[in-house]
Amino acid sequence: MAIKQTTNEGLKRGYVITLTAAEIAAKIEAEIKKIAPQVKMPGFRPGKVPANLVKKMHGEQIHGQTVNDMIRESVDGLIADESLRPAMQPAVSLNEDYEEGKDAEITVELEVLPEIEAPSTDGLKLEKLTVPVSDEALEEAIANIAGSNKSYKDAAKTKKAADGNQLIIDFVGKLDGEEFEGGKAEDAPLVIGSGAFIPGFEEQLVGVKAGDEKTITVTFPEEYQAEHLAGKEATFDVTVKAVKIETETKIDDEFAKNLGLDSLDKLKEIMTGQLEQQTAGLTRTQMKRQLLDQLAAGHDFAVPSQMVDAEFEQIWAQLQQEAAKEEDPEAAIKEIEAEKDDYKAIAERRVRLGLLLSEIGQANDVQVSQQEMQMLIQQAAQQYREEDRERFMQYMQQDPMAAAQLRAPLYEDKVVDFLFDKADVTEREVTIEELQEAIEADEEAEADKAKKAPAKKKAPAKKAAAKKPAAKKAPAKKADDKEEAKKAPAKKAAAKKAPTKKAAAKKPAAKKAPAKKAADKK
């Protein structure tokens, strides 16, 4: 095997690895001898099939697998021998005119991580903006709980149901006159106007009285979770057993006890903690932006273009999704298109800061424990169907790249926490509006700083990526990307009773929002 370096410019590296025909032939012969004892052929005793017949029968398959194995081993050896730190999966290709009996030339192109001197963590100064829980906010939160835990009492028998009234009903759903699974219930509570049932169901019950029987006709939404019902017209035979009116909810110790708590004071204590937790996330976001600004101010080094492209693609995909939800999607997309270069600059800044945080973490022995990693994998597995969770967990254990991507956000948070502990932090109380304004100002500042960053030397034109050999599939980037390398199992669909309105789909976990949302219209 011979290795020749073809590119060494900035962070780009290129190599050509030559596997001689003799090396390949020797490897194939060794492989045939290894498998020959396991081959069965009529007319020969087990383990006695001649090697030349094994080669005749399976030679093409053995040759292909052997070459792929040698490519993988040679690339891994190159990375180890040259002490390379690939930024992303190398692009690997076999010369197109290769055939058995000839030398094989493997082209390897990659970008390496930059050498970064670990920055000093001394002298960091941060301001922590905190939002105290006001009496008004606490009262409003408890009032919201009371509003979602309304109590009702029986109305007069002659009372006609109206918006806000609660009905107790039995119903039987039918398709073409036949009952369908999940379309039947007894003593089901339904508040008219709540939107809890599919469109058209509640509206047709306005005006009914206790004891009434009514058949209503509705059409299930096209996107209904039960495929056999989606878009179908159905009838429901409804028996009204009671009409109830809302009673005033008194917020006192008895109300708290109905929620399973000892007293109203205990409820206030719990709600105060929850409100503090809600603003703690915003406080952390604002502190983290300050921290990153201070780190970015003192470091300006070249970053791998592939990593920048990948980060930009994530930002751009999210922006396009948000733009598509606007009242005028075409105008929103046109707006973000005009600022495309700004978002590319933001992507470069984020990659640089990510590498910087990684270097700080390694220099200070910040670790993600095996137990923490297992918890991460288990949490991620919950988004899949129960029968697919084990397969997902095995996939994460077998694919280091996928596991590293799952680990990255937690590792970054731990490095940030480490730096928070090292920093000189002063606290200042603000309102929630002031905290939100500070975060928005920081978002604008991130975009401005990214745009004002000095231009980097333009990288030389990249060679066209040749087709990768089968044995060297690129690992899937993230569960969201759903690349072909090892597809994650399909997500679990929620099952609900037929007349119940479809719940909003749970959003996947958390990609960072772009720093500057051009499509936002407040």
Coordinates of C-alpha atoms in Angstrom, one line a residue:
M1 CA 0.0 0.0 0.0
A2 CA 1.3 3.4 -0.9
I3 CA 0.0 6.8 0.3
K4 CA 0.5 10.1 -1.5
Q5 CA -0.7 13.4 -0.2
T6 CA -2.4 15.6 -2.9
T7 CA -3.8 18.5 -0.9
N8 CA -2.6 20.4 2.1
E9 CA -4.2 23.8 2.0
G10 CA -5.7 25.3 5.2
L11 CA -7.9 22.7 6.7
K12 CA -8.3 20.7 3.5
R13 CA -6.4 17.4 3.1
G14 CA -6.3 15.1 0.1
Y15 CA -4.7 11.7 -0.4
V16 CA -4.4 8.9 -2.9
I17 CA -4.0 5.4 -1.5
T18 CA -2.8 2.8 -3.9
L19 CA -3.6 -0.9 -3.2
T20 CA -1.5 -3.1 -5.5
A21 CA -3.1 -5.9 -7.4
A22 CA -0.8 -8.3 -5.6
E23 CA -2.0 -7.1 -2.2
I24 CA -5.6 -7.4 -3.2
A25 CA -5.1 -10.9 -4.7
A26 CA -3.3 -12.1 -1.5
K27 CA -6.1 -10.8 0.6
I28 CA -8.7 -12.5 -1.6
E29 CA -6.8 -15.8 -1.5
A30 CA -6.6 -15.6 2.3
E31 CA -10.3 -14.9 2.5
I32 CA -11.1 -17.9 0.3
K33 CA -9.0 -20.2 2.5
K34 CA -10.8 -18.9 5.5
I35 CA -14.3 -19.5 4.2
A36 CA -13.7 -22.7 2.2
P37 CA -14.2 -25.1 5.2
Q38 CA -17.7 -23.6 5.6
V39 CA -18.8 -24.0 2.0
K40 CA -21.1 -26.9 1.1
M41 CA -21.2 -28.3 -2.4
P42 CA -22.9 -31.5 -3.8
G43 CA -20.3 -34.2 -4.3
F44 CA -17.9 -33.0 -1.6
R45 CA -17.7 -33.7 2.0
P46 CA -18.2 -30.7 4.4
G47 CA -14.9 -28.7 4.5
K48 CA -13.4 -30.5 1.5
V49 CA -14.5 -28.2 -1.3
P50 CA -11.4 -27.1 -3.3
A51 CA -10.4 -23.4 -3.0
N52 CA -10.5 -23.0 -6.8
L53 CA -14.2 -24.1 -6.9
V54 CA -15.0 -21.7 -4.0
K55 CA -13.4 -18.9 -6.0
K56 CA -15.3 -19.9 -9.1
M57 CA -18.6 -19.9 -7.2
H58 CA -18.2 -16.9 -5.0
G59 CA -15.2 -15.0 -6.4
E60 CA -17.0 -11.9 -7.5
Q61 CA -18.8 -11.5 -4.2
I62 CA -15.6 -12.2 -2.2
H63 CA -13.6 -9.7 -4.4
G64 CA -16.1 -6.9 -3.9
Q65 CA -16.3 -7.4 -0.1
T66 CA -12.5 -7.7 0.2
V67 CA -11.8 -4.5 -1.7
N68 CA -14.4 -2.6 0.4
D69 CA -12.8 -4.0 3.6
M70 CA -9.4 -3.0 2.4
I71 CA -10.6 0.5 1.5
R72 CA -12.1 1.0 5.0
E73 CA -9.0 -0.4 6.7
S74 CA -6.7 1.8 4.6
V75 CA -8.6 5.0 5.3
D76 CA -8.8 4.2 9.0
G77 CA -5.1 3.5 9.0
L78 CA -4.4 6.8 7.1
I79 CA -6.3 8.8 9.7
A80 CA -4.4 7.1 12.5
D81 CA -1.0 7.3 11.0
E82 CA -1.3 10.9 10.0
S83 CA -2.9 11.9 13.3
L84 CA -5.8 13.5 11.4
R85 CA -8.8 14.8 13.2
P86 CA -11.6 14.8 10.5
A87 CA -14.2 17.5 10.9
M88 CA -16.8 15.3 9.2
Q89 CA -16.9 12.0 7.4
P90 CA -14.1 11.9 4.7
A91 CA -15.2 11.7 1.0
V92 CA -13.8 8.3 -0.2
S93 CA -13.9 7.1 -3.8
L94 CA -12.4 4.2 -5.9
N95 CA -11.1 4.9 -9.3
E96 CA -13.8 4.3 -11.9
D97 CA -11.7 2.1 -14.2
Y98 CA -10.7 -0.3 -11.5
E99 CA -11.2 -4.0 -12.2
E100 CA -9.9 -7.2 -10.7
G101 CA -6.2 -7.8 -11.4
K102 CA -5.3 -4.1 -11.4
D103 CA -4.1 -1.7 -8.8
A104 CA -6.8 0.2 -6.9
E105 CA -6.5 3.9 -6.3
I106 CA -8.6 5.3 -3.4
T107 CA -9.1 9.1 -3.3
V108 CA -9.6 10.5 0.2
E109 CA -10.7 14.1 0.7
L110 CA -11.5 15.7 4.1
E111 CA -11.3 18.7 6.2
V112 CA -9.5 18.5 9.6
L113 CA -10.4 20.4 12.8
P114 CA -8.2 23.4 13.4
E115 CA -5.6 23.4 16.1
I116 CA -6.9 25.7 18.8
E117 CA -5.0 26.9 21.8
A118 CA -7.3 26.5 24.8
P119 CA -8.4 29.9 25.9
S120 CA -8.0 31.2 29.4
T121 CA -11.2 30.9 31.5
D122 CA -10.1 33.7 33.8
G123 CA -11.5 37.2 33.8
L124 CA -15.0 36.3 32.6
K125 CA -17.7 38.8 33.8
L126 CA -21.4 38.1 33.4
E127 CA -24.6 39.8 34.5
K128 CA -27.4 37.5 35.5
L129 CA -30.8 39.0 34.9
T130 CA -33.4 37.5 37.2
V131 CA -37.2 37.9 37.3
P132 CA -38.8 37.8 40.8
V133 CA -42.2 36.2 40.9
S134 CA -44.8 39.0 41.5
D135 CA -48.0 38.5 43.4
E136 CA -49.9 39.3 40.2
A137 CA -48.2 36.6 38.2
L138 CA -48.8 34.1 41.0
E139 CA -52.5 34.9 41.2
E140 CA -52.9 34.7 37.4
A141 CA -51.2 31.3 37.3
I142 CA -53.4 29.9 40.1
A143 CA -56.5 31.4 38.4
N144 CA -55.5 29.6 35.2
I145 CA -55.4 26.3 37.1
A146 CA -58.8 27.1 38.5
G147 CA -60.0 27.8 35.0
S148 CA -58.8 24.4 33.8
N149 CA -60.4 22.6 36.8
K150 CA -63.9 24.0 36.5
S151 CA -66.7 22.4 38.5
Y152 CA -70.3 22.0 37.2
K153 CA -73.7 21.4 38.8
D154 CA -76.9 19.9 37.3
A155 CA -79.1 22.5 35.5
A156 CA -82.8 22.4 35.4
K157 CA -84.3 19.6 33.3
T158 CA -85.7 22.2 30.9
K159 CA -82.2 23.9 30.4
K160 CA -81.1 24.0 26.8
A161 CA -77.4 23.5 26.3
A162 CA -75.3 26.5 25.3
D163 CA -71.7 27.4 24.9
G164 CA -69.8 26.8 28.2
N165 CA -72.3 24.2 29.5
Q166 CA -71.2 20.7 30.2
L167 CA -73.0 17.7 28.8
I168 CA -72.9 14.1 30.1
I169 CA -73.5 11.9 27.0
D170 CA -73.5 8.4 25.7
F171 CA -72.7 8.1 22.0
V172 CA -72.3 5.4 19.3
G173 CA -70.4 6.2 16.1
K174 CA -71.2 4.5 12.8
L175 CA -69.7 4.4 9.3
D176 CA -72.3 3.5 6.6
G177 CA -74.6 2.3 9.4
E178 CA -72.0 0.0 11.1
E179 CA -70.4 0.8 14.4
F180 CA -66.6 1.3 14.3
E181 CA -64.0 0.7 16.9
G182 CA -63.3 3.5 19.3
G183 CA -66.5 5.3 18.4
K184 CA -68.5 4.5 21.5
A185 CA -68.5 5.9 25.0
E186 CA -70.8 6.2 28.1
D187 CA -71.1 9.1 30.5
A188 CA -68.6 11.1 28.5
P189 CA -68.2 14.7 29.7
L190 CA -68.2 17.3 27.0
V191 CA -68.0 21.1 27.4
I192 CA -69.7 22.8 24.4
G193 CA -67.3 25.2 22.7
S194 CA -64.2 23.5 24.2
G195 CA -63.1 22.1 20.8
A196 CA -62.4 18.8 22.4
F197 CA -64.3 16.7 19.8
I198 CA -63.9 16.8 16.1
P199 CA -65.3 19.8 14.2
G200 CA -69.0 19.9 13.9
F201 CA -69.7 17.5 16.8
E202 CA -70.2 20.0 19.6
E203 CA -72.0 22.6 17.5
Q204 CA -74.9 20.2 16.7
L205 CA -75.6 19.7 20.4
V206 CA -76.4 23.3 21.2
G207 CA -80.0 23.5 22.4
V208 CA -80.3 19.9 23.6
K209 CA -81.9 19.1 26.9
A210 CA -81.4 16.2 29.4
G211 CA -83.1 13.1 28.1
D212 CA -82.8 14.1 24.4
E213 CA -81.6 11.7 21.8
K214 CA -80.1 13.0 18.6
T215 CA -78.2 11.7 15.6
I216 CA -75.5 14.0 14.3
T217 CA -73.4 13.8 11.1
V218 CA -69.8 14.8 11.0
T219 CA -66.8 14.4 8.7
F220 CA -63.4 13.4 10.2
P221 CA -60.5 15.7 9.3
E222 CA -58.3 14.5 6.4
E223 CA -55.3 14.4 8.8
Y224 CA -57.1 12.4 11.5
Q225 CA -54.7 10.1 13.3
A226 CA -56.9 7.0 12.7
E227 CA -56.3 6.3 9.0
H228 CA -59.5 4.3 8.5
L229 CA -61.6 7.3 9.7
A230 CA -59.6 10.2 8.1
G231 CA -61.8 12.2 5.7
K232 CA -64.8 9.8 6.3
E233 CA -68.4 10.9 7.0
A234 CA -69.8 9.3 10.2
T235 CA -73.0 9.5 12.2
F236 CA -73.2 9.5 16.0
D237 CA -76.3 8.5 18.0
V238 CA -76.1 10.7 21.1
T239 CA -78.1 10.4 24.3
V240 CA -78.0 13.4 26.6
K241 CA -78.0 12.3 30.2
A242 CA -77.4 15.7 31.8
V243 CA -76.9 19.4 31.1
K244 CA -74.6 21.1 33.7
I245 CA -73.7 24.7 34.3
E246 CA -70.4 26.0 35.6
T247 CA -70.1 26.9 39.3
E248 CA -67.8 29.5 40.7
T249 CA -64.5 28.1 41.7
K250 CA -63.4 29.5 45.1
I251 CA -59.6 29.5 45.4
D252 CA -59.0 28.3 49.0
D253 CA -57.6 25.4 51.0
E254 CA -60.4 23.2 49.8
F255 CA -59.6 24.0 46.2
A256 CA -55.9 23.0 46.8
K257 CA -57.0 19.8 48.6
N258 CA -59.1 18.9 45.5
L259 CA -55.8 19.1 43.6
G260 CA -54.2 16.6 46.0
L261 CA -52.3 19.3 48.1
D262 CA -52.3 20.1 51.8
S263 CA -53.2 23.7 51.5
L264 CA -53.4 26.8 49.4
D265 CA -50.0 27.9 50.7
K266 CA -48.5 24.7 49.4
L267 CA -50.1 25.3 45.9
K268 CA -48.6 28.8 46.0
E269 CA -45.2 27.4 46.9
I270 CA -45.3 24.9 44.0
M271 CA -46.5 27.5 41.5
T272 CA -43.8 30.0 42.6
G273 CA -41.2 27.3 41.9
Q274 CA -42.7 26.7 38.4
L275 CA -42.8 30.3 37.5
E276 CA -39.2 30.7 38.6
Q277 CA -38.2 27.7 36.5
Q278 CA -39.9 29.2 33.4
T279 CA -37.8 32.4 33.6
A280 CA -34.7 30.6 34.6
G281 CA -34.4 29.2 31.1
L282 CA -34.5 32.8 29.7
T283 CA -32.0 33.9 32.2
R284 CA -29.6 31.2 31.2
T285 CA -30.1 32.0 27.5
Q286 CA -29.1 35.6 28.2
M287 CA -26.1 34.7 30.3
K288 CA -24.9 32.2 27.7
R289 CA -25.1 34.8 24.9
Q290 CA -22.9 37.1 27.0
L291 CA -20.4 34.3 27.6
L292 CA -20.2 33.4 23.9
D293 CA -19.7 37.0 23.0
Q294 CA -16.8 37.3 25.3
L295 CA -15.2 34.0 23.9
A296 CA -15.8 35.0 20.3
A297 CA -14.2 38.5 20.8
G298 CA -10.8 36.9 21.4
H299 CA -10.8 34.1 18.9
D300 CA -10.8 34.2 15.1
F301 CA -9.6 31.1 13.4
A302 CA -10.5 29.2 10.2
V303 CA -13.2 26.7 10.5
P304 CA -14.1 23.6 8.4
S305 CA -16.4 24.7 5.5
Q306 CA -18.3 21.4 5.7
M307 CA -19.3 22.0 9.3
V308 CA -20.4 25.6 8.4
D309 CA -22.4 24.2 5.5
A310 CA -24.1 21.7 7.8
E311 CA -24.9 24.3 10.5
F312 CA -26.3 26.7 7.8
E313 CA -28.5 24.0 6.4
Q314 CA -30.0 23.5 9.8
I315 CA -30.6 27.2 10.3
W316 CA -32.0 27.6 6.8
A317 CA -34.4 24.6 7.1
Q318 CA -35.8 26.0 10.3
L319 CA -36.2 29.4 8.8
Q320 CA -38.0 28.0 5.8
Q321 CA -40.4 26.0 8.0
E322 CA -41.2 29.1 10.0
A323 CA -41.7 31.1 6.8
A324 CA -44.1 28.5 5.4
K325 CA -46.4 29.1 8.4
E326 CA -46.7 32.8 7.8
E327 CA -49.8 34.4 6.4
D328 CA -47.8 35.3 3.3
P329 CA -45.2 32.5 2.9
E330 CA -43.8 33.9 -0.4
A331 CA -43.0 37.3 1.1
A332 CA -41.5 35.6 4.2
I333 CA -39.2 33.4 2.1
K334 CA -38.2 36.4 0.0
E335 CA -37.3 38.3 3.1
I336 CA -35.0 35.6 4.5
E337 CA -33.5 35.0 1.0
A338 CA -32.4 38.7 1.1
E339 CA -30.4 37.9 4.3
K340 CA -29.0 34.6 3.3
D341 CA -25.4 35.8 3.6
D342 CA -26.1 37.0 7.1
Y343 CA -27.2 33.6 8.2
K344 CA -24.2 32.0 6.6
A345 CA -22.0 34.3 8.8
I346 CA -24.0 33.3 11.8
A347 CA -23.5 29.6 11.0
E348 CA -19.7 30.2 10.8
R349 CA -19.7 32.0 14.1
R350 CA -21.6 29.2 15.8
V351 CA -19.2 26.5 14.4
R352 CA -16.2 28.5 15.7
L353 CA -17.8 28.9 19.1
G354 CA -18.7 25.2 19.2
L355 CA -15.1 24.2 18.5
L356 CA -13.9 26.7 21.1
L357 CA -16.3 25.3 23.8
S358 CA -15.2 21.7 22.9
E359 CA -11.5 22.7 23.3
I360 CA -12.3 24.3 26.7
G361 CA -14.2 21.2 27.8
Q362 CA -11.3 18.9 26.8
A363 CA -8.7 21.1 28.4
N364 CA -10.6 21.1 31.7
D365 CA -11.7 17.5 31.7
V366 CA -15.4 18.1 31.3
Q367 CA -17.1 14.7 30.9
V368 CA -20.5 13.3 30.0
S369 CA -20.7 10.1 32.1
Q370 CA -21.8 6.8 30.8
Q371 CA -24.9 7.0 33.0
E372 CA -25.8 10.4 31.5
M373 CA -25.3 9.1 28.0
Q374 CA -27.6 6.1 28.7
M375 CA -30.3 8.5 30.0
L376 CA -30.0 10.6 26.9
I377 CA -30.4 7.5 24.6
Q378 CA -33.4 6.3 26.7
Q379 CA -35.1 9.7 26.5
A380 CA -34.5 9.9 22.7
A381 CA -35.9 6.4 22.3
Q382 CA -39.2 7.5 23.8
Q383 CA -40.1 9.3 20.6
Y384 CA -40.3 5.9 18.7
R385 CA -42.8 3.1 18.8
E386 CA -42.3 0.7 21.7
E387 CA -41.3 -2.1 19.3
D388 CA -38.6 0.1 17.7
R389 CA -37.0 1.5 20.8
E390 CA -34.6 -1.4 21.3
R391 CA -33.5 -1.2 17.7
F392 CA -32.9 2.6 18.1
M393 CA -30.8 2.0 21.2
Q394 CA -28.7 -0.6 19.4
Y395 CA -28.2 1.8 16.5
M396 CA -26.9 4.5 18.9
Q397 CA -24.5 2.1 20.5
Q398 CA -23.2 0.9 17.1
D399 CA -22.8 4.3 15.4
P400 CA -20.3 6.5 17.2
M401 CA -21.1 9.5 15.0
A402 CA -24.8 9.4 15.8
A403 CA -24.1 9.0 19.5
A404 CA -21.7 11.9 19.4
Q405 CA -24.4 14.1 17.9
L406 CA -26.8 13.1 20.6
R407 CA -24.2 13.8 23.2
A408 CA -23.1 17.2 21.8
P409 CA -25.9 19.5 23.3
L410 CA -25.4 18.0 26.8
Y411 CA -21.7 18.3 26.6
E412 CA -21.9 22.0 25.5
D413 CA -24.3 22.7 28.4
K414 CA -21.8 21.2 30.8
V415 CA -19.0 23.3 29.5
V416 CA -21.2 26.4 29.7
D417 CA -22.0 25.5 33.3
F418 CA -18.3 25.1 34.0
L419 CA -17.6 28.5 32.7
F420 CA -20.5 30.0 34.6
D421 CA -18.9 28.7 37.8
K422 CA -15.6 30.3 36.8
A423 CA -17.1 33.7 35.9
D424 CA -17.6 36.7 38.1
V425 CA -21.4 36.9 38.1
T426 CA -23.4 39.9 39.3
E427 CA -27.2 39.7 39.6
R428 CA -29.9 42.3 38.7
E429 CA -33.6 42.0 39.0
V430 CA -35.7 42.9 35.9
T431 CA -39.2 42.4 34.6
I432 CA -39.9 39.5 32.2
E433 CA -40.3 42.1 29.4
E434 CA -36.9 43.6 30.1
L435 CA -35.3 40.1 30.0
Q436 CA -37.0 39.3 26.7
E437 CA -35.8 42.6 25.3
A438 CA -32.3 41.8 26.4
I439 CA -32.3 38.4 24.6
E440 CA -33.7 40.0 21.4
A441 CA -31.0 42.7 21.5
D442 CA -28.4 39.9 21.9
E443 CA -29.8 38.1 18.9
E444 CA -29.5 41.2 16.8
A445 CA -25.9 41.7 18.1
E446 CA -25.0 38.1 17.2
A447 CA -26.1 38.8 13.6
D448 CA -24.2 42.1 13.5
K449 CA -21.0 40.6 14.9
A450 CA -21.2 37.8 12.4
K451 CA -21.6 40.2 9.5
K452 CA -18.7 42.4 10.7
A453 CA -16.3 39.5 11.1
P454 CA -13.2 39.8 8.8
A455 CA -13.4 37.9 5.5
K456 CA -11.5 34.7 5.4
K457 CA -9.2 33.6 2.6
K458 CA -11.3 31.8 0.0
A459 CA -10.8 28.1 0.0
P460 CA -9.6 26.5 -3.3
A461 CA -12.3 24.9 -5.4
K462 CA -13.3 21.5 -4.1
K463 CA -13.0 18.5 -6.4
A464 CA -16.3 16.9 -7.3
A465 CA -17.1 14.2 -4.8
A466 CA -16.9 10.8 -6.4
K467 CA -19.2 8.1 -5.5
K468 CA -18.4 6.4 -2.2
P469 CA -17.8 2.6 -2.1
A470 CA -20.5 0.6 -0.6
A471 CA -18.6 -0.4 2.5
K472 CA -18.0 3.2 3.6
K473 CA -21.5 4.6 4.0
A474 CA -21.6 8.0 5.7
P475 CA -23.4 7.7 9.0
A476 CA -26.7 9.4 9.5
K477 CA -26.2 13.0 10.6
K478 CA -29.1 13.3 13.1
A479 CA -32.5 11.6 13.7
D480 CA -34.1 14.6 12.0
D481 CA -32.1 14.2 8.8
K482 CA -33.3 10.6 8.3
E483 CA -30.4 9.7 6.0
E484 CA -30.2 6.3 4.4
A485 CA -27.2 5.1 6.4
K486 CA -29.2 3.5 9.2
K487 CA -32.7 4.8 9.3
A488 CA -34.2 5.4 12.7
P489 CA -37.5 3.7 13.4
A490 CA -40.7 5.5 12.6
K491 CA -42.3 7.6 15.4
K492 CA -45.1 6.3 17.5
A493 CA -48.6 7.5 16.6
A494 CA -50.9 8.4 19.4
A495 CA -54.2 6.4 19.6
K496 CA -57.3 8.2 20.8
K497 CA -61.1 7.6 20.8
A498 CA -62.6 8.4 17.5
P499 CA -64.6 11.5 18.2
T500 CA -61.8 13.2 20.1
K501 CA -60.1 16.1 18.3
K502 CA -56.6 15.3 17.0
A503 CA -53.9 16.6 19.3
A504 CA -51.1 18.8 18.0
A505 CA -48.1 16.7 17.1
K506 CA -45.3 16.9 19.5
K507 CA -42.3 18.8 18.1
P508 CA -39.0 17.1 18.0
A509 CA -36.4 18.1 20.4
A510 CA -34.9 21.1 20.1
K511 CA -32.8 22.5 17.6
K512 CA -31.5 26.0 18.4
A513 CA -33.6 28.8 16.9
P514 CA -31.7 30.9 14.4
A515 CA -30.2 33.9 16.0
K516 CA -32.1 36.3 13.8
K517 CA -35.6 35.4 12.7
A518 CA -36.4 37.4 9.6
A519 CA -39.7 35.7 9.2
D520 CA -41.0 36.5 12.7
K521 CA -43.9 38.9 12.8
K522 CA -44.9 39.9 16.2

